[in-house]
JSON list of C-alpha atoms in Angstrom, two decimals:
[
{"chain": "A", "resi": 1, "resn": "MET", "atom": "CA", "xyz": [0.03, 0.10, -0.20]},
{"chain": "A", "resi": 2, "resn": "SER", "atom": "CA", "xyz": [1.51, 3.29, -0.51]},
{"chain": "A", "resi": 3, "resn": "SER", "atom": "CA", "xyz": [2.02, 5.60, 2.10]},
{"chain": "A", "resi": 4, "resn": "VAL", "atom": "CA", "xyz": [0.05, 8.60, 2.89]},
{"chain": "A", "resi": 5, "resn": "LEU", "atom": "CA", "xyz": [2.52, 11.40, 1.06]},
{"chain": "A", "resi": 6, "resn": "THR", "atom": "CA", "xyz": [3.00, 9.16, -2.04]},
{"chain": "A", "resi": 7, "resn": "GLN", "atom": "CA", "xyz": [-0.43, 9.78, -2.51]},
{"chain": "A", "resi": 8, "resn": "ILE", "atom": "CA", "xyz": [-1.18, 13.18, -1.83]},
{"chain": "A", "resi": 9, "resn": "LEU", "atom": "CA", "xyz": [2.13, 13.97, -3.59]},
{"chain": "A", "resi": 10, "resn": "ASN", "atom": "CA", "xyz": [0.64, 11.80, -7.10]},
{"chain": "A", "resi": 11, "resn": "ASP", "atom": "CA", "xyz": [-2.38, 14.15, -6.63]},
{"chain": "A", "resi": 12, "resn": "TRP", "atom": "CA", "xyz": [-0.71, 16.64, -6.38]},
{"chain": "A", "resi": 13, "resn": "LYS", "atom": "CA", "xyz": [2.05, 16.12, -9.30]},
{"chain": "A", "resi": 14, "resn": "LYS", "atom": "CA", "xyz": [-1.39, 15.26, -11.82]},
{"chain": "A", "resi": 15, "resn": "ALA", "atom": "CA", "xyz": [-2.80, 18.60, -10.56]},
{"chain": "A", "resi": 16, "resn": "PHE", "atom": "CA", "xyz": [0.79, 20.68, -11.00]},
{"chain": "A", "resi": 17, "resn": "ASP", "atom": "CA", "xyz": [1.40, 18.97, -14.40]},
{"chain": "A", "resi": 18, "resn": "GLY", "atom": "CA", "xyz": [-2.00, 19.53, -15.53]},
{"chain": "A", "resi": 19, "resn": "HIS", "atom": "CA", "xyz": [-2.21, 23.74, -13.78]},
{"chain": "A", "resi": 20, "resn": "HIS", "atom": "CA", "xyz": [-4.94, 22.94, -12.42]},
{"chain": "A", "resi": 21, "resn": "THR", "atom": "CA", "xyz": [-5.03, 25.24, -9.75]},
{"chain": "A", "resi": 22, "resn": "ASP", "atom": "CA", "xyz": [-8.45, 24.58, -8.28]},
{"chain": "A", "resi": 23, "resn": "ASP", "atom": "CA", "xyz": [-7.31, 20.75, -7.70]},
{"chain": "A", "resi": 24, "resn": "MET", "atom": "CA", "xyz": [-3.77, 22.04, -6.00]},
{"chain": "A", "resi": 25, "resn": "ALA", "atom": "CA", "xyz": [-5.38, 24.34, -3.45]},
{"chain": "A", "resi": 26, "resn": "ALA", "atom": "CA", "xyz": [-7.99, 21.39, -2.54]},
{"chain": "A", "resi": 27, "resn": "LEU", "atom": "CA", "xyz": [-4.75, 19.23, -1.55]},
{"chain": "A", "resi": 28, "resn": "PHE", "atom": "CA", "xyz": [-4.14, 21.89, 1.32]},
{"chain": "A", "resi": 29, "resn": "THR", "atom": "CA", "xyz": [-6.00, 22.44, 4.53]},
{"chain": "A", "resi": 30, "resn": "GLN", "atom": "CA", "xyz": [-8.03, 25.91, 4.89]},
{"chain": "A", "resi": 31, "resn": "ASN", "atom": "CA", "xyz": [-5.02, 27.37, 7.25]},
{"chain": "A", "resi": 32, "resn": "ALA", "atom": "CA", "xyz": [-2.05, 25.67, 5.53]},
{"chain": "A", "resi": 33, "resn": "LEU", "atom": "CA", "xyz": [0.87, 27.10, 5.90]},
{"chain": "A", "resi": 34, "resn": "PHE", "atom": "CA", "xyz": [3.24, 27.57, 2.12]},
{"chain": "A", "resi": 35, "resn": "GLN", "atom": "CA", "xyz": [6.88, 28.37, 1.61]},
{"chain": "A", "resi": 36, "resn": "GLY", "atom": "CA", "xyz": [7.61, 28.14, -1.68]},
{"chain": "A", "resi": 37, "resn": "PHE", "atom": "CA", "xyz": [10.30, 29.14, -3.95]},
{"chain": "A", "resi": 38, "resn": "GLY", "atom": "CA", "xyz": [9.16, 32.56, -2.82]},
{"chain": "A", "resi": 39, "resn": "PRO", "atom": "CA", "xyz": [10.90, 34.29, -0.14]},
{"chain": "A", "resi": 40, "resn": "GLU", "atom": "CA", "xyz": [7.36, 34.84, 1.56]},
{"chain": "A", "resi": 41, "resn": "VAL", "atom": "CA", "xyz": [5.56, 32.14, 4.44]},
{"chain": "A", "resi": 42, "resn": "LEU", "atom": "CA", "xyz": [2.20, 31.97, 2.51]},
{"chain": "A", "resi": 43, "resn": "GLU", "atom": "CA", "xyz": [-0.73, 31.26, 5.16]},
{"chain": "A", "resi": 44, "resn": "GLY", "atom": "CA", "xyz": [-4.43, 29.61, 3.95]},
{"chain": "A", "resi": 45, "resn": "ARG", "atom": "CA", "xyz": [-5.94, 27.33, 0.49]},
{"chain": "A", "resi": 46, "resn": "ASP", "atom": "CA", "xyz": [-6.74, 30.42, -1.09]},
{"chain": "A", "resi": 47, "resn": "ALA", "atom": "CA", "xyz": [-2.40, 32.13, -0.74]},
{"chain": "A", "resi": 48, "resn": "VAL", "atom": "CA", "xyz": [-1.89, 28.49, -2.15]},
{"chain": "A", "resi": 49, "resn": "LYS", "atom": "CA", "xyz": [-3.99, 28.90, -5.21]},
{"chain": "A", "resi": 50, "resn": "GLY", "atom": "CA", "xyz": [-2.34, 32.15, -5.86]},
{"chain": "A", "resi": 51, "resn": "TYR", "atom": "CA", "xyz": [1.17, 31.44, -6.15]},
{"chain": "A", "resi": 52, "resn": "TYR", "atom": "CA", "xyz": [0.39, 28.31, -8.63]},
{"chain": "A", "resi": 53, "resn": "GLU", "atom": "CA", "xyz": [-2.03, 30.24, -11.02]},
{"chain": "A", "resi": 54, "resn": "ALA", "atom": "CA", "xyz": [1.93, 32.23, -10.67]},
{"chain": "A", "resi": 55, "resn": "VAL", "atom": "CA", "xyz": [3.71, 29.29, -12.33]},
{"chain": "A", "resi": 56, "resn": "PRO", "atom": "CA", "xyz": [3.90, 28.83, -15.82]},
{"chain": "A", "resi": 57, "resn": "ASP", "atom": "CA", "xyz": [2.26, 26.57, -17.65]},
{"chain": "A", "resi": 58, "resn": "ASN", "atom": "CA", "xyz": [4.73, 24.23, -19.25]},
{"chain": "A", "resi": 59, "resn": "ARG", "atom": "CA", "xyz": [5.83, 23.42, -15.75]},
{"chain": "A", "resi": 60, "resn": "SER", "atom": "CA", "xyz": [5.86, 19.86, -14.94]},
{"chain": "A", "resi": 61, "resn": "THR", "atom": "CA", "xyz": [7.55, 17.31, -11.85]},
{"chain": "A", "resi": 62, "resn": "GLU", "atom": "CA", "xyz": [8.87, 14.41, -10.59]},
{"chain": "A", "resi": 63, "resn": "PHE", "atom": "CA", "xyz": [9.03, 13.73, -7.14]},
{"chain": "A", "resi": 64, "resn": "ARG", "atom": "CA", "xyz": [10.44, 10.69, -4.40]},
{"chain": "A", "resi": 65, "resn": "VAL", "atom": "CA", "xyz": [9.16, 10.20, -0.74]},
{"chain": "A", "resi": 66, "resn": "LEU", "atom": "CA", "xyz": [12.74, 9.92, 1.20]},
{"chain": "A", "resi": 67, "resn": "HIS", "atom": "CA", "xyz": [10.93, 9.45, 4.57]},
{"chain": "A", "resi": 68, "resn": "GLU", "atom": "CA", "xyz": [7.75, 9.50, 6.14]},
{"chain": "A", "resi": 69, "resn": "TYR", "atom": "CA", "xyz": [6.65, 9.17, 9.78]},
{"chain": "A", "resi": 70, "resn": "GLU", "atom": "CA", "xyz": [3.39, 9.19, 12.23]},
{"chain": "A", "resi": 71, "resn": "ALA", "atom": "CA", "xyz": [3.77, 12.87, 13.95]},
{"chain": "A", "resi": 72, "resn": "ALA", "atom": "CA", "xyz": [0.99, 12.14, 15.83]},
{"chain": "A", "resi": 73, "resn": "PRO", "atom": "CA", "xyz": [-2.31, 10.52, 15.52]},
{"chain": "A", "resi": 74, "resn": "GLY", "atom": "CA", "xyz": [-4.03, 11.97, 12.07]},
{"chain": "A", "resi": 75, "resn": "ALA", "atom": "CA", "xyz": [-0.95, 13.55, 11.15]},
{"chain": "A", "resi": 76, "resn": "VAL", "atom": "CA", "xyz": [2.36, 12.67, 9.18]},
{"chain": "A", "resi": 77, "resn": "ALA", "atom": "CA", "xyz": [5.04, 14.18, 8.05]},
{"chain": "A", "resi": 78, "resn": "GLY", "atom": "CA", "xyz": [8.56, 13.92, 5.93]},
{"chain": "A", "resi": 79, "resn": "PHE", "atom": "CA", "xyz": [9.82, 14.38, 3.29]},
{"chain": "A", "resi": 80, "resn": "ALA", "atom": "CA", "xyz": [10.72, 14.23, -0.54]},
{"chain": "A", "resi": 81, "resn": "ASP", "atom": "CA", "xyz": [13.07, 15.24, -3.30]},
{"chain": "A", "resi": 82, "resn": "VAL", "atom": "CA", "xyz": [11.56, 17.04, -6.26]},
{"chain": "A", "resi": 83, "resn": "THR", "atom": "CA", "xyz": [12.58, 18.15, -9.31]},
{"chain": "A", "resi": 84, "resn": "PHE", "atom": "CA", "xyz": [10.31, 21.04, -11.26]},
{"chain": "A", "resi": 85, "resn": "SER", "atom": "CA", "xyz": [11.26, 21.30, -14.83]},
{"chain": "A", "resi": 86, "resn": "ASP", "atom": "CA", "xyz": [10.03, 22.32, -18.62]},
{"chain": "A", "resi": 87, "resn": "PRO", "atom": "CA", "xyz": [10.65, 22.18, -21.89]},
{"chain": "A", "resi": 88, "resn": "THR", "atom": "CA", "xyz": [13.38, 24.61, -22.92]},
{"chain": "A", "resi": 89, "resn": "GLY", "atom": "CA", "xyz": [15.60, 22.29, -20.14]},
{"chain": "A", "resi": 90, "resn": "TRP", "atom": "CA", "xyz": [15.30, 24.67, -17.09]},
{"chain": "A", "resi": 91, "resn": "ALA", "atom": "CA", "xyz": [15.31, 22.48, -13.80]},
{"chain": "A", "resi": 92, "resn": "VAL", "atom": "CA", "xyz": [15.41, 23.16, -10.55]},
{"chain": "A", "resi": 93, "resn": "ARG", "atom": "CA", "xyz": [16.05, 20.26, -7.34]},
{"chain": "A", "resi": 94, "resn": "VAL", "atom": "CA", "xyz": [14.38, 20.63, -4.28]},
{"chain": "A", "resi": 95, "resn": "HIS", "atom": "CA", "xyz": [14.22, 18.82, -0.98]},
{"chain": "A", "resi": 96, "resn": "LEU", "atom": "CA", "xyz": [10.18, 19.18, 0.23]},
{"chain": "A", "resi": 97, "resn": "SER", "atom": "CA", "xyz": [9.37, 18.65, 3.60]},
{"chain": "A", "resi": 98, "resn": "LEU", "atom": "CA", "xyz": [5.64, 18.30, 4.22]},
{"chain": "A", "resi": 99, "resn": "VAL", "atom": "CA", "xyz": [3.14, 17.71, 7.37]},
{"chain": "A", "resi": 100, "resn": "ALA", "atom": "CA", "xyz": [-0.63, 16.32, 5.90]},
{"chain": "A", "resi": 101, "resn": "VAL", "atom": "CA", "xyz": [-3.40, 16.14, 8.25]},
{"chain": "A", "resi": 102, "resn": "LEU", "atom": "CA", "xyz": [-6.58, 14.22, 8.40]},
{"chain": "A", "resi": 103, "resn": "ASP", "atom": "CA", "xyz": [-8.94, 17.05, 7.40]},
{"chain": "A", "resi": 104, "resn": "ASP", "atom": "CA", "xyz": [-13.04, 15.94, 7.46]},
{"chain": "A", "resi": 105, "resn": "GLY", "atom": "CA", "xyz": [-11.73, 12.17, 6.40]},
{"chain": "A", "resi": 106, "resn": "THR", "atom": "CA", "xyz": [-9.28, 13.96, 3.50]},
{"chain": "A", "resi": 107, "resn": "TRP", "atom": "CA", "xyz": [-5.68, 13.71, 3.94]},
{"chain": "A", "resi": 108, "resn": "ARG", "atom": "CA", "xyz": [-4.59, 17.49, 2.83]},
{"chain": "A", "resi": 109, "resn": "ILE", "atom": "CA", "xyz": [-1.24, 19.13, 3.30]},
{"chain": "A", "resi": 110, "resn": "ARG", "atom": "CA", "xyz": [-0.82, 21.15, 6.41]},
{"chain": "A", "resi": 111, "resn": "HIS", "atom": "CA", "xyz": [2.63, 22.75, 5.87]},
{"chain": "A", "resi": 112, "resn": "TYR", "atom": "CA", "xyz": [5.18, 22.61, 2.62]},
{"chain": "A", "resi": 113, "resn": "HIS", "atom": "CA", "xyz": [8.50, 24.55, 2.38]},
{"chain": "A", "resi": 114, "resn": "VAL", "atom": "CA", "xyz": [10.87, 23.97, -0.48]},
{"chain": "A", "resi": 115, "resn": "SER", "atom": "CA", "xyz": [14.51, 23.91, 0.47]},
{"chain": "A", "resi": 116, "resn": "ILE", "atom": "CA", "xyz": [16.89, 24.26, -3.19]},
{"chain": "A", "resi": 117, "resn": "VAL", "atom": "CA", "xyz": [19.33, 22.46, -3.28]},
{"chain": "A", "resi": 118, "resn": "GLN", "atom": "CA", "xyz": [22.73, 24.05, -4.55]}
]
């Protein structure tokens, strides 16, 4: 059986690669904390959607979950290795830390933080 983070990131990849920002936002809790490539920490599903709306629609991603653990009942946390790319040859590799929580019976991302791998 797949891990919680693998399941969430499979849905995230599908939405990201298809530039489906509503689907992306739905993967996050209403009060999610989000740190993408920008300098600001964003809070909330609407802010996450706005972030993804600004991402060029030709970008795609690949990921591999590195570690996952139960942080508390109804909460899992872990790390993934993620590569973002586009058809021009642009690519960037990041480490992604995630915390997912059960939210009305559905696993959603509560905390998302990327760190560029140099």
